[in-house]
Amino acid sequence: MNSKLKPKKLNRIAVLCSGGDSPGMNCAIRAVVRTAVGHGLKVYGIQKGYAGLLENNIRELFASSVGNILQHGGTVLQTSRSTEFRTPEGRKKAAAILKKHKIDALVVIGGDGSYNGAMALHKEHNISVMGIPGTIDNDISGTDYTIGFDTAVFNAVEAVDKIRDTANSHARTFIVEVMGRKSPAIALKVGICTGAENVVLPTEKINFKKIAGDIDRGIKRGKTSSIIIAAEGEVSGIGYTIQKNLKEKFKVDAHVCILGHIQRGGNPTPTDRLIASQMGSQAVSSLIDGHIAGATVFLNGKVSISPLIDCLRKKNEFDVSEVELLTALSI
Ligand code: F6P
């Protein structure tokens, strides 16, 4: 399905963030606003995502409204996960509010859930939508990158380096739980970048015997610590399950550290700032070009535009060669 029709005159666009915040969202908002203003469009910011849209929490934004925000994590527009917007009635109400404000197109910065909402709004109410992938999980299909991933990995790597210092000093094993729900992306990259002995991915069955064996082998060859990086899965706390199994089945003592939301905060890295700025600008020029249901994507090192429908699926696959690399280097 092509997301492009013949260009239609755009006058007003709106932008919102939805789902978990991710560092770099502010850069994308700034780029959307300034590109739109630069093309003579009126641009509106919707506060608190789809929930805010349903509360008519909308205000006009100007070039000056987005000054001094690109270096900050989080989102100045705030975000939410709205259950009401998941219903056809909720979307009908949202569409009426957008129409009342004469908004021709909605830019949605978020993950796959936010994209599904945008697609439904487009199909049911013929409102033009444009997705910008914003989630630390890097798990949206059709794009190699989602805004916030690099910063989240950076934050986690910094934390694990600190844990390694104390683990070495006490000759300890640590299980460090990272974010990413069912996405293996953060765990795998953090594992490679911190020299972890093992990575537990949400897509794989946990092999406790192998983990215990690797720890033992490491101790025998003189390692002074072991780090296991575990992706949290659907609910945080997998670290404690691993700890319990290692203790009960293999008499291995391990400490657990759940990094949690510190991974999602803090100043975005230059990579996130750059890609978010490019995507924000691309989103607006694509709407002006006539795309009615698109999403910005990062493929082969470049930002481009794709039909939104190609990006609706959650992507949980990973590169097996990265697991092989981690295994080969942690002997
Ligand atoms: O989807 C982004 C994400 O940060 C996941 O990595 C994590 O599992 C989830 O959000 C946490 O959600 P919340 O902030 O609502 O607890």
mmCIF file of C-alpha atoms and ligand atoms in Angstrom:
data_model
loop_
_atom_site.group_PDB
_atom_site.id
_atom_site.type_symbol
_atom_site.label_atom_id
_atom_site.label_comp_id
_atom_site.label_asym_id
_atom_site.label_seq_id
_atom_site.Cartn_x
_atom_site.Cartn_y
_atom_site.Cartn_z
ATOM 1 C CA MET A 1 0.000 0.000 0.000
ATOM 2 C CA ASN A 2 1.347 3.395 -0.934
ATOM 3 C CA SER A 3 1.109 6.081 1.734
ATOM 4 C CA LYS A 4 1.258 8.858 -0.852
ATOM 5 C CA LEU A 5 -1.579 10.519 -2.695
ATOM 6 C CA LYS A 6 -1.472 13.725 -4.681
ATOM 7 C CA PRO A 7 -0.257 16.672 -2.575
ATOM 8 C CA LYS A 8 -3.075 18.483 -0.807
ATOM 9 C CA LYS A 9 -2.881 21.887 0.755
ATOM 10 C CA LEU A 10 -1.872 21.621 4.389
ATOM 11 C CA ASN A 11 -2.573 24.487 6.738
ATOM 12 C CA ARG A 12 -2.446 23.077 10.223
ATOM 13 C CA ILE A 13 -0.660 20.116 11.699
ATOM 14 C CA ALA A 14 -0.480 18.799 15.261
ATOM 15 C CA VAL A 15 2.184 16.800 17.063
ATOM 16 C CA LEU A 16 2.002 14.528 20.108
ATOM 17 C CA CYS A 17 4.151 11.988 21.943
ATOM 18 C CA SER A 18 2.670 8.668 23.008
ATOM 19 C CA GLY A 19 3.746 5.608 25.018
ATOM 20 C CA GLY A 20 6.979 5.561 27.038
ATOM 21 C CA ASP A 21 9.041 8.726 26.647
ATOM 22 C CA SER A 22 12.420 8.418 24.955
ATOM 23 C CA PRO A 23 15.427 10.753 24.927
ATOM 24 C CA GLY A 24 15.440 12.685 21.654
ATOM 25 C CA MET A 25 11.667 13.221 21.510
ATOM 26 C CA ASN A 26 12.270 16.917 22.200
ATOM 27 C CA CYS A 27 14.624 17.143 19.201
ATOM 28 C CA ALA A 28 11.921 15.612 17.016
ATOM 29 C CA ILE A 29 9.264 18.019 18.359
ATOM 30 C CA ARG A 30 11.573 20.978 17.708
ATOM 31 C CA ALA A 31 12.264 19.814 14.163
ATOM 32 C CA VAL A 32 8.554 19.249 13.443
ATOM 33 C CA VAL A 33 7.617 22.690 14.740
ATOM 34 C CA ARG A 34 10.429 24.610 13.058
ATOM 35 C CA THR A 35 10.064 22.814 9.710
ATOM 36 C CA ALA A 36 6.316 23.441 9.758
ATOM 37 C CA VAL A 37 6.729 27.111 10.695
ATOM 38 C CA GLY A 38 9.423 27.445 8.036
ATOM 39 C CA HIS A 39 6.877 26.259 5.440
ATOM 40 C CA GLY A 40 4.219 28.682 6.656
ATOM 41 C CA LEU A 41 2.095 26.064 8.447
ATOM 42 C CA LYS A 42 0.393 26.508 11.784
ATOM 43 C CA VAL A 43 1.488 23.845 14.232
ATOM 44 C CA TYR A 44 -0.203 22.654 17.408
ATOM 45 C CA GLY A 45 1.243 20.710 20.321
ATOM 46 C CA ILE A 46 -0.977 18.150 22.015
ATOM 47 C CA GLN A 47 -0.038 17.688 25.657
ATOM 48 C CA LYS A 48 -0.011 14.159 27.219
ATOM 49 C CA GLY A 49 -0.474 12.086 24.075
ATOM 50 C CA TYR A 50 -3.786 10.629 22.928
ATOM 51 C CA ALA A 51 -5.210 11.109 26.451
ATOM 52 C CA GLY A 52 -4.494 14.837 26.189
ATOM 53 C CA LEU A 53 -6.040 14.944 22.724
ATOM 54 C CA LEU A 54 -9.234 13.498 24.195
ATOM 55 C CA GLU A 55 -9.143 16.255 26.825
ATOM 56 C CA ASN A 56 -8.661 18.899 24.121
ATOM 57 C CA ASN A 57 -5.283 19.753 25.670
ATOM 58 C CA ILE A 58 -3.988 21.540 22.567
ATOM 59 C CA ARG A 59 -2.062 24.794 22.060
ATOM 60 C CA GLU A 60 -0.397 26.510 19.177
ATOM 61 C CA LEU A 61 3.384 26.236 19.071
ATOM 62 C CA PHE A 62 5.781 28.761 17.558
ATOM 63 C CA ALA A 63 9.476 28.607 16.667
ATOM 64 C CA SER A 64 10.200 30.150 20.069
ATOM 65 C CA SER A 65 8.084 27.538 21.907
ATOM 66 C CA VAL A 66 10.686 24.878 21.190
ATOM 67 C CA GLY A 67 13.826 26.854 22.018
ATOM 68 C CA ASN A 68 16.318 25.243 24.422
ATOM 69 C CA ILE A 69 14.618 21.871 24.537
ATOM 70 C CA LEU A 70 16.707 19.660 22.253
ATOM 71 C CA GLN A 71 19.345 18.885 24.879
ATOM 72 C CA HIS A 72 16.837 17.614 27.434
ATOM 73 C CA GLY A 73 15.527 14.082 27.887
ATOM 74 C CA GLY A 74 11.833 13.335 28.325
ATOM 75 C CA THR A 75 9.292 15.289 26.306
ATOM 76 C CA VAL A 76 8.036 18.830 26.821
ATOM 77 C CA LEU A 77 4.716 17.668 25.387
ATOM 78 C CA GLN A 78 4.533 14.891 28.010
ATOM 79 C CA THR A 79 3.152 11.496 27.070
ATOM 80 C CA SER A 80 0.662 8.826 28.139
ATOM 81 C CA ARG A 81 -0.749 5.409 27.350
ATOM 82 C CA SER A 82 -4.467 5.961 26.688
ATOM 83 C CA THR A 83 -6.963 3.128 26.998
ATOM 84 C CA GLU A 84 -9.842 5.318 25.769
ATOM 85 C CA PHE A 85 -8.089 6.005 22.458
ATOM 86 C CA ARG A 86 -7.854 2.236 21.868
ATOM 87 C CA THR A 87 -11.653 2.163 21.454
ATOM 88 C CA PRO A 88 -13.492 3.232 18.256
ATOM 89 C CA GLU A 89 -15.567 5.658 20.377
ATOM 90 C CA GLY A 90 -12.405 7.242 21.764
ATOM 91 C CA ARG A 91 -10.956 7.703 18.275
ATOM 92 C CA LYS A 92 -14.251 9.173 17.046
ATOM 93 C CA LYS A 93 -14.074 11.765 19.830
ATOM 94 C CA ALA A 94 -10.387 12.456 19.045
ATOM 95 C CA ALA A 95 -11.137 12.925 15.336
ATOM 96 C CA ALA A 96 -13.934 15.393 16.149
ATOM 97 C CA ILE A 97 -11.545 17.426 18.325
ATOM 98 C CA LEU A 98 -8.890 17.489 15.570
ATOM 99 C CA LYS A 99 -11.521 18.552 13.024
ATOM 100 C CA LYS A 100 -12.809 21.274 15.354
ATOM 101 C CA HIS A 101 -9.259 22.701 15.405
ATOM 102 C CA LYS A 102 -9.103 22.321 11.585
ATOM 103 C CA ILE A 103 -6.007 20.146 11.933
ATOM 104 C CA ASP A 104 -5.146 18.478 8.612
ATOM 105 C CA ALA A 105 -2.509 16.024 9.829
ATOM 106 C CA LEU A 106 -1.256 14.492 13.065
ATOM 107 C CA VAL A 107 2.393 13.660 13.753
ATOM 108 C CA VAL A 108 2.722 10.857 16.327
ATOM 109 C CA ILE A 109 6.062 10.272 18.039
ATOM 110 C CA GLY A 110 5.993 6.874 19.750
ATOM 111 C CA GLY A 111 6.234 3.112 19.488
ATOM 112 C CA ASP A 112 4.194 0.384 17.798
ATOM 113 C CA GLY A 113 1.127 0.837 20.047
ATOM 114 C CA SER A 114 1.033 4.543 19.197
ATOM 115 C CA TYR A 115 1.436 3.701 15.512
ATOM 116 C CA ASN A 116 -1.497 1.277 15.636
ATOM 117 C CA GLY A 117 -3.640 4.032 17.156
ATOM 118 C CA ALA A 118 -2.573 6.465 14.417
ATOM 119 C CA MET A 119 -3.354 3.939 11.690
ATOM 120 C CA ALA A 120 -6.831 3.284 13.119
ATOM 121 C CA LEU A 121 -7.505 7.033 13.327
ATOM 122 C CA HIS A 122 -6.473 7.400 9.689
ATOM 123 C CA LYS A 123 -8.578 4.480 8.454
ATOM 124 C CA GLU A 124 -11.689 5.333 10.448
ATOM 125 C CA HIS A 125 -11.686 9.128 10.079
ATOM 126 C CA ASN A 126 -9.543 9.882 7.041
ATOM 127 C CA ILE A 127 -7.093 12.013 9.026
ATOM 128 C CA SER A 128 -3.556 12.169 7.645
ATOM 129 C CA VAL A 129 -1.039 10.718 10.071
ATOM 130 C CA MET A 130 2.738 10.586 10.206
ATOM 131 C CA GLY A 131 4.719 8.401 12.614
ATOM 132 C CA ILE A 132 8.148 9.150 14.040
ATOM 133 C CA PRO A 133 9.631 6.104 15.826
ATOM 134 C CA GLY A 134 10.293 7.127 19.432
ATOM 135 C CA THR A 135 11.029 4.297 21.853
ATOM 136 C CA ILE A 136 14.166 3.175 23.650
ATOM 137 C CA ASP A 137 13.335 -0.437 22.705
ATOM 138 C CA ASN A 138 14.370 -0.219 19.011
ATOM 139 C CA ASP A 139 11.631 -2.690 18.202
ATOM 140 C CA ILE A 140 9.569 -1.184 15.389
ATOM 141 C CA SER A 141 9.501 -3.055 12.116
ATOM 142 C CA GLY A 142 10.521 -1.290 8.913
ATOM 143 C CA THR A 143 13.192 0.858 10.564
ATOM 144 C CA ASP A 144 16.687 0.021 11.777
ATOM 145 C CA TYR A 145 16.487 2.670 14.470
ATOM 146 C CA THR A 146 14.082 4.235 16.954
ATOM 147 C CA ILE A 147 14.817 7.510 18.727
ATOM 148 C CA GLY A 148 16.150 7.041 22.268
ATOM 149 C CA PHE A 149 17.831 3.659 21.820
ATOM 150 C CA ASP A 150 21.378 5.036 21.692
ATOM 151 C CA THR A 151 20.871 7.125 24.847
ATOM 152 C CA ALA A 152 19.291 4.215 26.733
ATOM 153 C CA VAL A 153 22.200 1.953 25.801
ATOM 154 C CA PHE A 154 24.658 4.700 26.782
ATOM 155 C CA ASN A 155 22.966 5.106 30.191
ATOM 156 C CA ALA A 156 22.934 1.358 30.809
ATOM 157 C CA VAL A 157 26.565 0.876 29.748
ATOM 158 C CA GLU A 158 27.652 3.641 32.113
ATOM 159 C CA ALA A 159 25.769 1.954 34.972
ATOM 160 C CA VAL A 160 27.131 -1.529 34.225
ATOM 161 C CA ASP A 161 30.702 -0.167 34.125
ATOM 162 C CA LYS A 162 30.131 1.091 37.666
ATOM 163 C CA ILE A 163 28.686 -2.237 38.766
ATOM 164 C CA ARG A 164 31.720 -3.990 37.270
ATOM 165 C CA ASP A 165 34.030 -1.947 39.538
ATOM 166 C CA THR A 166 32.321 -3.123 42.705
ATOM 167 C CA ALA A 167 31.779 -6.658 41.333
ATOM 168 C CA ASN A 168 35.532 -6.991 40.671
ATOM 169 C CA SER A 169 36.416 -5.679 44.104
ATOM 170 C CA HIS A 170 34.284 -8.316 45.821
ATOM 171 C CA ALA A 171 34.667 -11.114 43.247
ATOM 172 C CA ARG A 172 30.900 -11.148 42.730
ATOM 173 C CA THR A 173 28.393 -12.119 40.102
ATOM 174 C CA PHE A 174 25.777 -9.523 39.181
ATOM 175 C CA ILE A 175 22.583 -9.931 37.242
ATOM 176 C CA VAL A 176 21.776 -6.539 35.713
ATOM 177 C CA GLU A 177 18.248 -6.177 34.421
ATOM 178 C CA VAL A 178 17.783 -3.742 31.549
ATOM 179 C CA MET A 179 14.633 -2.382 29.903
ATOM 180 C CA GLY A 180 13.164 -3.434 26.624
ATOM 181 C CA ARG A 181 10.077 -5.478 27.389
ATOM 182 C CA LYS A 182 10.139 -8.263 24.783
ATOM 183 C CA SER A 183 12.825 -6.514 22.763
ATOM 184 C CA PRO A 184 16.316 -8.041 22.956
ATOM 185 C CA ALA A 185 17.959 -4.902 21.499
ATOM 186 C CA ILE A 186 19.102 -3.044 24.636
ATOM 187 C CA ALA A 187 20.279 -6.208 26.432
ATOM 188 C CA LEU A 188 22.345 -7.418 23.507
ATOM 189 C CA LYS A 189 24.079 -4.148 22.771
ATOM 190 C CA VAL A 190 24.741 -3.439 26.445
ATOM 191 C CA GLY A 191 26.070 -7.000 26.852
ATOM 192 C CA ILE A 192 28.609 -6.590 24.057
ATOM 193 C CA CYS A 193 29.633 -3.102 25.148
ATOM 194 C CA THR A 194 30.233 -4.084 28.786
ATOM 195 C CA GLY A 195 31.933 -7.443 28.150
ATOM 196 C CA ALA A 196 29.095 -9.289 29.882
ATOM 197 C CA GLU A 197 29.614 -12.994 30.486
ATOM 198 C CA ASN A 198 26.026 -13.808 29.491
ATOM 199 C CA VAL A 199 22.927 -12.154 28.081
ATOM 200 C CA VAL A 200 19.418 -13.367 28.814
ATOM 201 C CA LEU A 201 17.078 -12.406 25.991
ATOM 202 C CA PRO A 202 13.276 -12.304 26.336
ATOM 203 C CA THR A 203 12.879 -14.260 23.121
ATOM 204 C CA GLU A 204 14.960 -17.251 24.319
ATOM 205 C CA LYS A 205 14.410 -19.956 26.960
ATOM 206 C CA ILE A 206 16.752 -19.320 29.904
ATOM 207 C CA ASN A 207 19.548 -21.881 30.118
ATOM 208 C CA PHE A 208 20.478 -21.708 33.831
ATOM 209 C CA LYS A 209 22.931 -24.589 33.493
ATOM 210 C CA LYS A 210 24.918 -22.729 30.838
ATOM 211 C CA ILE A 211 24.938 -19.503 32.859
ATOM 212 C CA ALA A 212 26.184 -21.343 35.969
ATOM 213 C CA GLY A 213 28.759 -23.236 33.870
ATOM 214 C CA ASP A 214 30.059 -20.019 32.318
ATOM 215 C CA ILE A 215 30.435 -18.384 35.742
ATOM 216 C CA ASP A 216 32.318 -21.397 37.045
ATOM 217 C CA ARG A 217 34.592 -21.551 34.009
ATOM 218 C CA GLY A 218 35.326 -17.839 34.377
ATOM 219 C CA ILE A 219 36.310 -18.232 38.036
ATOM 220 C CA LYS A 220 38.582 -21.177 37.150
ATOM 221 C CA ARG A 221 40.403 -19.153 34.535
ATOM 222 C CA GLY A 222 40.901 -16.256 36.979
ATOM 223 C CA LYS A 223 37.987 -13.911 36.316
ATOM 224 C CA THR A 224 37.266 -11.630 39.231
ATOM 225 C CA SER A 225 33.607 -10.977 38.373
ATOM 226 C CA SER A 226 30.734 -12.036 36.164
ATOM 227 C CA ILE A 227 27.989 -9.869 34.727
ATOM 228 C CA ILE A 228 24.767 -11.275 33.313
ATOM 229 C CA ILE A 229 22.613 -8.799 31.410
ATOM 230 C CA ALA A 230 18.926 -9.746 31.454
ATOM 231 C CA ALA A 231 16.197 -8.117 29.375
ATOM 232 C CA GLU A 232 13.247 -7.455 31.670
ATOM 233 C CA GLY A 233 10.528 -9.128 29.578
ATOM 234 C CA GLU A 234 6.859 -8.217 29.975
ATOM 235 C CA VAL A 235 7.161 -7.482 33.704
ATOM 236 C CA SER A 236 10.270 -6.307 35.515
ATOM 237 C CA GLY A 237 11.790 -8.766 38.005
ATOM 238 C CA ILE A 238 13.298 -11.506 35.834
ATOM 239 C CA GLY A 239 16.647 -10.799 37.556
ATOM 240 C CA TYR A 240 15.301 -12.264 40.797
ATOM 241 C CA THR A 241 14.047 -15.390 39.015
ATOM 242 C CA ILE A 242 17.515 -15.948 37.582
ATOM 243 C CA GLN A 243 19.090 -15.294 40.983
ATOM 244 C CA LYS A 244 16.790 -17.851 42.665
ATOM 245 C CA ASN A 245 17.430 -20.547 40.057
ATOM 246 C CA LEU A 246 21.201 -20.084 40.129
ATOM 247 C CA LYS A 247 21.193 -20.351 43.912
ATOM 248 C CA GLU A 248 18.795 -23.277 44.267
ATOM 249 C CA LYS A 249 19.975 -25.396 41.336
ATOM 250 C CA PHE A 250 23.693 -24.571 41.153
ATOM 251 C CA LYS A 251 24.602 -22.936 44.505
ATOM 252 C CA VAL A 252 25.731 -19.805 42.671
ATOM 253 C CA ASP A 253 25.338 -16.538 44.590
ATOM 254 C CA ALA A 254 24.479 -13.483 42.531
ATOM 255 C CA HIS A 255 23.419 -9.909 43.244
ATOM 256 C CA VAL A 256 20.598 -8.311 41.290
ATOM 257 C CA CYS A 257 20.508 -4.734 40.039
ATOM 258 C CA ILE A 258 17.457 -3.484 38.154
ATOM 259 C CA LEU A 259 18.429 -0.381 36.193
ATOM 260 C CA GLY A 260 14.829 0.629 35.451
ATOM 261 C CA HIS A 261 13.815 4.084 34.358
ATOM 262 C CA ILE A 262 17.233 5.735 34.706
ATOM 263 C CA GLN A 263 17.848 4.231 31.260
ATOM 264 C CA ARG A 264 15.084 6.371 29.770
ATOM 265 C CA GLY A 265 16.162 9.711 31.237
ATOM 266 C CA GLY A 266 19.009 12.113 30.697
ATOM 267 C CA ASN A 267 20.322 14.187 27.817
ATOM 268 C CA PRO A 268 20.013 12.522 24.411
ATOM 269 C CA THR A 269 23.261 11.471 22.744
ATOM 270 C CA PRO A 270 24.374 13.251 19.539
ATOM 271 C CA THR A 271 23.154 10.239 17.516
ATOM 272 C CA ASP A 272 19.651 10.572 18.964
ATOM 273 C CA ARG A 273 19.651 14.338 18.474
ATOM 274 C CA LEU A 274 20.714 14.024 14.858
ATOM 275 C CA ILE A 275 18.331 11.251 13.814
ATOM 276 C CA ALA A 276 15.415 12.833 15.696
ATOM 277 C CA SER A 277 16.057 16.189 14.011
ATOM 278 C CA GLN A 278 16.245 14.537 10.586
ATOM 279 C CA MET A 279 13.082 12.529 11.220
ATOM 280 C CA GLY A 280 11.108 15.520 12.509
ATOM 281 C CA SER A 281 11.993 17.517 9.428
ATOM 282 C CA GLN A 282 11.335 14.572 7.080
ATOM 283 C CA ALA A 283 7.926 13.973 8.686
ATOM 284 C CA VAL A 284 6.712 17.469 7.875
ATOM 285 C CA SER A 285 8.134 17.620 4.346
ATOM 286 C CA SER A 286 6.556 14.234 3.603
ATOM 287 C CA LEU A 287 3.148 15.488 4.748
ATOM 288 C CA ILE A 288 3.589 18.531 2.512
ATOM 289 C CA ASP A 289 4.522 16.145 -0.340
ATOM 290 C CA GLY A 290 1.184 14.383 0.098
ATOM 291 C CA HIS A 291 1.872 11.369 2.318
ATOM 292 C CA ILE A 292 -1.306 10.593 4.216
ATOM 293 C CA ALA A 293 -0.287 7.595 6.334
ATOM 294 C CA GLY A 294 3.489 7.418 6.541
ATOM 295 C CA ALA A 295 6.302 6.984 9.025
ATOM 296 C CA THR A 296 9.879 8.149 9.028
ATOM 297 C CA VAL A 297 12.399 5.309 9.008
ATOM 298 C CA PHE A 298 16.163 4.921 9.319
ATOM 299 C CA LEU A 299 17.491 2.462 6.771
ATOM 300 C CA ASN A 300 21.050 1.935 5.524
ATOM 301 C CA GLY A 301 22.215 4.938 7.529
ATOM 302 C CA LYS A 302 19.670 7.352 6.071
ATOM 303 C CA VAL A 303 16.316 8.803 7.123
ATOM 304 C CA SER A 304 13.508 8.316 4.617
ATOM 305 C CA ILE A 305 9.750 7.805 4.479
ATOM 306 C CA SER A 306 7.778 4.568 4.432
ATOM 307 C CA PRO A 307 4.088 3.591 4.504
ATOM 308 C CA LEU A 308 2.942 3.492 8.139
ATOM 309 C CA ILE A 309 1.407 0.070 7.567
ATOM 310 C CA ASP A 310 4.906 -1.385 7.061
ATOM 311 C CA CYS A 311 5.926 -0.262 10.556
ATOM 312 C CA LEU A 312 3.013 -1.490 12.663
ATOM 313 C CA ARG A 313 4.518 -4.778 13.791
ATOM 314 C CA LYS A 314 6.698 -5.127 16.878
ATOM 315 C CA LYS A 315 10.126 -6.384 15.883
ATOM 316 C CA ASN A 316 11.750 -8.766 18.347
ATOM 317 C CA GLU A 317 14.253 -10.546 16.180
ATOM 318 C CA PHE A 318 17.951 -10.034 16.755
ATOM 319 C CA ASP A 319 21.172 -10.549 14.899
ATOM 320 C CA VAL A 320 22.511 -13.996 15.874
ATOM 321 C CA SER A 321 26.033 -12.844 14.987
ATOM 322 C CA GLU A 322 25.842 -10.380 17.909
ATOM 323 C CA VAL A 323 25.168 -13.228 20.341
ATOM 324 C CA GLU A 324 28.055 -15.155 18.770
ATOM 325 C CA LEU A 325 30.310 -12.130 19.172
ATOM 326 C CA LEU A 326 29.411 -11.728 22.836
ATOM 327 C CA THR A 327 29.955 -15.438 23.462
ATOM 328 C CA ALA A 328 33.265 -15.488 21.625
ATOM 329 C CA LEU A 329 34.625 -12.469 23.484
ATOM 330 C CA SER A 330 33.533 -13.402 27.006
ATOM 331 C CA ILE A 331 35.576 -16.625 27.361
HETATM 332 O O1 F6P B 1 8.466 0.778 25.783
HETATM 333 C C1 F6P B 1 9.443 1.501 26.411
HETATM 334 C C2 F6P B 1 9.673 0.996 27.807
HETATM 335 O O2 F6P B 1 10.636 1.801 28.440
HETATM 336 C C3 F6P B 1 10.078 -0.480 27.914
HETATM 337 O O3 F6P B 1 11.444 -0.673 27.704
HETATM 338 C C4 F6P B 1 9.633 -0.809 29.305
HETATM 339 O O4 F6P B 1 9.379 -2.179 29.409
HETATM 340 C C5 F6P B 1 8.385 -0.004 29.457
HETATM 341 O O5 F6P B 1 8.484 1.086 28.564
HETATM 342 C C6 F6P B 1 8.151 0.514 30.842
HETATM 343 O O6 F6P B 1 6.929 1.178 30.857
HETATM 344 P P1 F6P B 1 6.484 2.158 32.025
HETATM 345 O O7 F6P B 1 7.364 3.355 31.975
HETATM 346 O O8 F6P B 1 5.081 2.481 31.729
HETATM 347 O O9 F6P B 1 6.688 1.413 33.293
#
